[in-house]
Amino acid sequence: MRVATLIKSMDNSTENVTPDESDLFLQTVPRTYVHRAGVAEVFVTGIQQIGPDHFRLGAQWPRSHSYYGPVARRWHDPMLLAETIRQAQLLIAHQAYDVPMGHQFLSHDATHAIAPEGARLRDRPAHVLLDVRCTDIKRRGKTVSGYVTRIDCLRDGELIGSGSMTVTCLPPNLYRRIRGSACENTPQRNLPEPVAPEAVGRHWGFDVVLGVTGVNRTWTLRADPDHPVLFDHPVDHVPGMVLMEAARQASLAVLERPDALAVAMDCVFDQYVEFDKTCVVTATQATPGPGGSHTVAVEFAQGGAIAATINVTAIAS
């Protein structure tokens, strides 16, 4: 599903689902179910099974966050939606499909889109209902080995956004066989110089994931393993959320609007981004779209191949 389709579905949906706050929004789910070390990084708060492969999940977005903080003091950061979708598909895997803990999850593609009004900051945290349907379910023996999640997001009964993700679930032995010695990879601490934080919507260089190259619309990926949010726990490759943040920062730099709201992303992940090779991040010029939006295509190249492509759609504040 692509960004244009997501936005169209938001405009045309007639389903009105009202969340049951007493069941879905009382507390966060156990952090291990969404592969987080820090409790503060858990946004999903509950799950209900509605029918075969149909679920509703609650999520709470804080009004302030150490990394995904308010945009232009007006909106929740849409990256909260991206992370919520990531956590939702993990919770469904472990809770509904009995995928064992310790399995690794490979994302092939991911999309999300949100209406600006749906991201608006209000006088309390946002309670977001995720209406999730899983399709194309694959199994390895009796264990689910992959599926596609398609998600509608509602706030106060109103559809505010949607998303999707395609994942493969790998048991530890198969993951080690596929990754080989790369399973032992660790992040590099010799990081490139960050671009100016104020150019990419950040206040401190520590939060910047793009390194200076001196070439127009081209950077190196800057993945700091000591960052407590982007690297919440040890991993052997650059997480997809880091790539999405790099794409967001690249689009803001191209637009020269660090306070722009990145309302949609369309991601394709073709291979792992490794720690031991330079990853070059390249962005196109912005393409104008409807409603004052602009889209920037961002590529991640490593080892002579395209590892990921992310299209970012943003609107100026």
PDB file of N, CA and C in Angstrom, residues 44-78:
ATOM      1  N   VAL A  44       1.946   1.097  23.118  1.00  0.00           N
ATOM      2  CA  VAL A  44       0.750   0.267  22.979  1.00  0.00           C
ATOM      3  C   VAL A  44       0.238  -0.112  24.361  1.00  0.00           C
ATOM      4  N   THR A  45      -1.089  -0.033  24.543  1.00  0.00           N
ATOM      5  CA  THR A  45      -1.678  -0.170  25.872  1.00  0.00           C
ATOM      6  C   THR A  45      -2.674  -1.315  26.016  1.00  0.00           C
ATOM      7  N   GLY A  46      -3.002  -2.020  24.958  1.00  0.00           N
ATOM      8  CA  GLY A  46      -3.946  -3.124  25.102  1.00  0.00           C
ATOM      9  C   GLY A  46      -4.297  -3.728  23.763  1.00  0.00           C
ATOM     10  N   ILE A  47      -4.883  -4.920  23.795  1.00  0.00           N
ATOM     11  CA  ILE A  47      -5.254  -5.617  22.557  1.00  0.00           C
ATOM     12  C   ILE A  47      -6.544  -6.387  22.780  1.00  0.00           C
ATOM     13  N   GLN A  48      -7.412  -6.374  21.783  1.00  0.00           N
ATOM     14  CA  GLN A  48      -8.630  -7.176  21.755  1.00  0.00           C
ATOM     15  C   GLN A  48      -8.695  -7.883  20.399  1.00  0.00           C
ATOM     16  N   GLN A  49      -9.106  -9.137  20.401  1.00  0.00           N
ATOM     17  CA  GLN A  49      -9.324  -9.840  19.136  1.00  0.00           C
ATOM     18  C   GLN A  49     -10.790  -9.731  18.773  1.00  0.00           C
ATOM     19  N   ILE A  50     -11.054  -9.187  17.593  1.00  0.00           N
ATOM     20  CA  ILE A  50     -12.426  -8.957  17.130  1.00  0.00           C
ATOM     21  C   ILE A  50     -12.936 -10.134  16.318  1.00  0.00           C
ATOM     22  N   GLY A  51     -12.075 -10.749  15.544  1.00  0.00           N
ATOM     23  CA  GLY A  51     -12.426 -11.880  14.707  1.00  0.00           C
ATOM     24  C   GLY A  51     -11.159 -12.524  14.210  1.00  0.00           C
ATOM     25  N   PRO A  52     -11.285 -13.523  13.353  1.00  0.00           N
ATOM     26  CA  PRO A  52     -10.080 -14.145  12.800  1.00  0.00           C
ATOM     27  C   PRO A  52      -9.196 -13.101  12.114  1.00  0.00           C
ATOM     28  N   ASP A  53      -7.993 -12.928  12.622  1.00  0.00           N
ATOM     29  CA  ASP A  53      -7.004 -12.022  12.038  1.00  0.00           C
ATOM     30  C   ASP A  53      -7.455 -10.559  12.043  1.00  0.00           C
ATOM     31  N   HIS A  54      -8.357 -10.223  12.960  1.00  0.00           N
ATOM     32  CA  HIS A  54      -8.849  -8.853  13.093  1.00  0.00           C
ATOM     33  C   HIS A  54      -8.713  -8.449  14.558  1.00  0.00           C
ATOM     34  N   PHE A  55      -8.008  -7.339  14.814  1.00  0.00           N
ATOM     35  CA  PHE A  55      -7.683  -6.938  16.176  1.00  0.00           C
ATOM     36  C   PHE A  55      -7.901  -5.442  16.358  1.00  0.00           C
ATOM     37  N   ARG A  56      -8.128  -5.054  17.604  1.00  0.00           N
ATOM     38  CA  ARG A  56      -8.098  -3.645  17.969  1.00  0.00           C
ATOM     39  C   ARG A  56      -7.112  -3.465  19.105  1.00  0.00           C
ATOM     40  N   LEU A  57      -6.259  -2.469  18.947  1.00  0.00           N
ATOM     41  CA  LEU A  57      -5.239  -2.185  19.930  1.00  0.00           C
ATOM     42  C   LEU A  57      -5.357  -0.742  20.381  1.00  0.00           C
ATOM     43  N   GLY A  58      -5.057  -0.507  21.636  1.00  0.00           N
ATOM     44  CA  GLY A  58      -4.980   0.855  22.144  1.00  0.00           C
ATOM     45  C   GLY A  58      -3.544   1.324  22.178  1.00  0.00           C
ATOM     46  N   ALA A  59      -3.356   2.627  22.026  1.00  0.00           N
ATOM     47  CA  ALA A  59      -2.033   3.240  22.156  1.00  0.00           C
ATOM     48  C   ALA A  59      -2.204   4.616  22.760  1.00  0.00           C
ATOM     49  N   GLN A  60      -1.223   5.035  23.519  1.00  0.00           N
ATOM     50  CA  GLN A  60      -1.229   6.381  24.082  1.00  0.00           C
ATOM     51  C   GLN A  60       0.026   7.111  23.631  1.00  0.00           C
ATOM     52  N   TRP A  61      -0.178   8.300  23.053  1.00  0.00           N
ATOM     53  CA  TRP A  61       0.943   9.149  22.651  1.00  0.00           C
ATOM     54  C   TRP A  61       1.110  10.262  23.668  1.00  0.00           C
ATOM     55  N   PRO A  62       2.285  10.376  24.272  1.00  0.00           N
ATOM     56  CA  PRO A  62       2.503  11.426  25.267  1.00  0.00           C
ATOM     57  C   PRO A  62       2.565  12.800  24.617  1.00  0.00           C
ATOM     58  N   ARG A  63       2.259  13.810  25.404  1.00  0.00           N
ATOM     59  CA  ARG A  63       2.356  15.182  24.898  1.00  0.00           C
ATOM     60  C   ARG A  63       3.807  15.637  24.799  1.00  0.00           C
ATOM     61  N   SER A  64       4.689  14.932  25.480  1.00  0.00           N
ATOM     62  CA  SER A  64       6.110  15.231  25.411  1.00  0.00           C
ATOM     63  C   SER A  64       6.878  13.920  25.416  1.00  0.00           C
ATOM     64  N   HIS A  65       7.997  13.897  24.714  1.00  0.00           N
ATOM     65  CA  HIS A  65       8.826  12.695  24.651  1.00  0.00           C
ATOM     66  C   HIS A  65      10.269  13.135  24.484  1.00  0.00           C
ATOM     67  N   SER A  66      11.196  12.347  24.999  1.00  0.00           N
ATOM     68  CA  SER A  66      12.611  12.750  24.971  1.00  0.00           C
ATOM     69  C   SER A  66      13.163  12.865  23.561  1.00  0.00           C
ATOM     70  N   TYR A  67      12.576  12.149  22.597  1.00  0.00           N
ATOM     71  CA  TYR A  67      13.069  12.231  21.211  1.00  0.00           C
ATOM     72  C   TYR A  67      11.948  12.596  20.238  1.00  0.00           C
ATOM     73  N   TYR A  68      10.821  11.909  20.340  1.00  0.00           N
ATOM     74  CA  TYR A  68       9.692  12.187  19.446  1.00  0.00           C
ATOM     75  C   TYR A  68       8.787  13.228  20.105  1.00  0.00           C
ATOM     76  N   GLY A  69       9.334  14.428  20.279  1.00  0.00           N
ATOM     77  CA  GLY A  69       8.611  15.501  20.946  1.00  0.00           C
ATOM     78  C   GLY A  69       7.706  16.261  20.003  1.00  0.00           C
ATOM     79  N   PRO A  70       6.985  17.255  20.507  1.00  0.00           N
ATOM     80  CA  PRO A  70       6.044  18.021  19.682  1.00  0.00           C
ATOM     81  C   PRO A  70       6.736  18.690  18.493  1.00  0.00           C
ATOM     82  N   VAL A  71       6.047  18.719  17.368  1.00  0.00           N
ATOM     83  CA  VAL A  71       6.530  19.401  16.167  1.00  0.00           C
ATOM     84  C   VAL A  71       5.911  20.786  16.124  1.00  0.00           C
ATOM     85  N   ALA A  72       6.748  21.812  16.037  1.00  0.00           N
ATOM     86  CA  ALA A  72       6.298  23.200  15.971  1.00  0.00           C
ATOM     87  C   ALA A  72       5.344  23.563  17.107  1.00  0.00           C
ATOM     88  N   ARG A  73       5.461  22.835  18.221  1.00  0.00           N
ATOM     89  CA  ARG A  73       4.615  23.072  19.396  1.00  0.00           C
ATOM     90  C   ARG A  73       3.125  22.942  19.098  1.00  0.00           C
ATOM     91  N   ARG A  74       2.794  22.241  18.013  1.00  0.00           N
ATOM     92  CA  ARG A  74       1.387  22.123  17.608  1.00  0.00           C
ATOM     93  C   ARG A  74       0.927  20.679  17.439  1.00  0.00           C
ATOM     94  N   TRP A  75       1.859  19.792  17.082  1.00  0.00           N
ATOM     95  CA  TRP A  75       1.461  18.437  16.700  1.00  0.00           C
ATOM     96  C   TRP A  75       2.253  17.381  17.463  1.00  0.00           C
ATOM     97  N   HIS A  76       1.615  16.230  17.655  1.00  0.00           N
ATOM     98  CA  HIS A  76       2.365  15.040  18.020  1.00  0.00           C
ATOM     99  C   HIS A  76       3.277  14.673  16.849  1.00  0.00           C
ATOM    100  N   ASP A  77       4.458  14.185  17.154  1.00  0.00           N
ATOM    101  CA  ASP A  77       5.376  13.745  16.108  1.00  0.00           C
ATOM    102  C   ASP A  77       4.797  12.519  15.407  1.00  0.00           C
ATOM    103  N   PRO A  78       4.582  12.553  14.077  1.00  0.00           N
ATOM    104  CA  PRO A  78       4.050  11.382  13.377  1.00  0.00           C
ATOM    105  C   PRO A  78       4.925  10.138  13.482  1.00  0.00           C
TER     106      PRO A  78
END
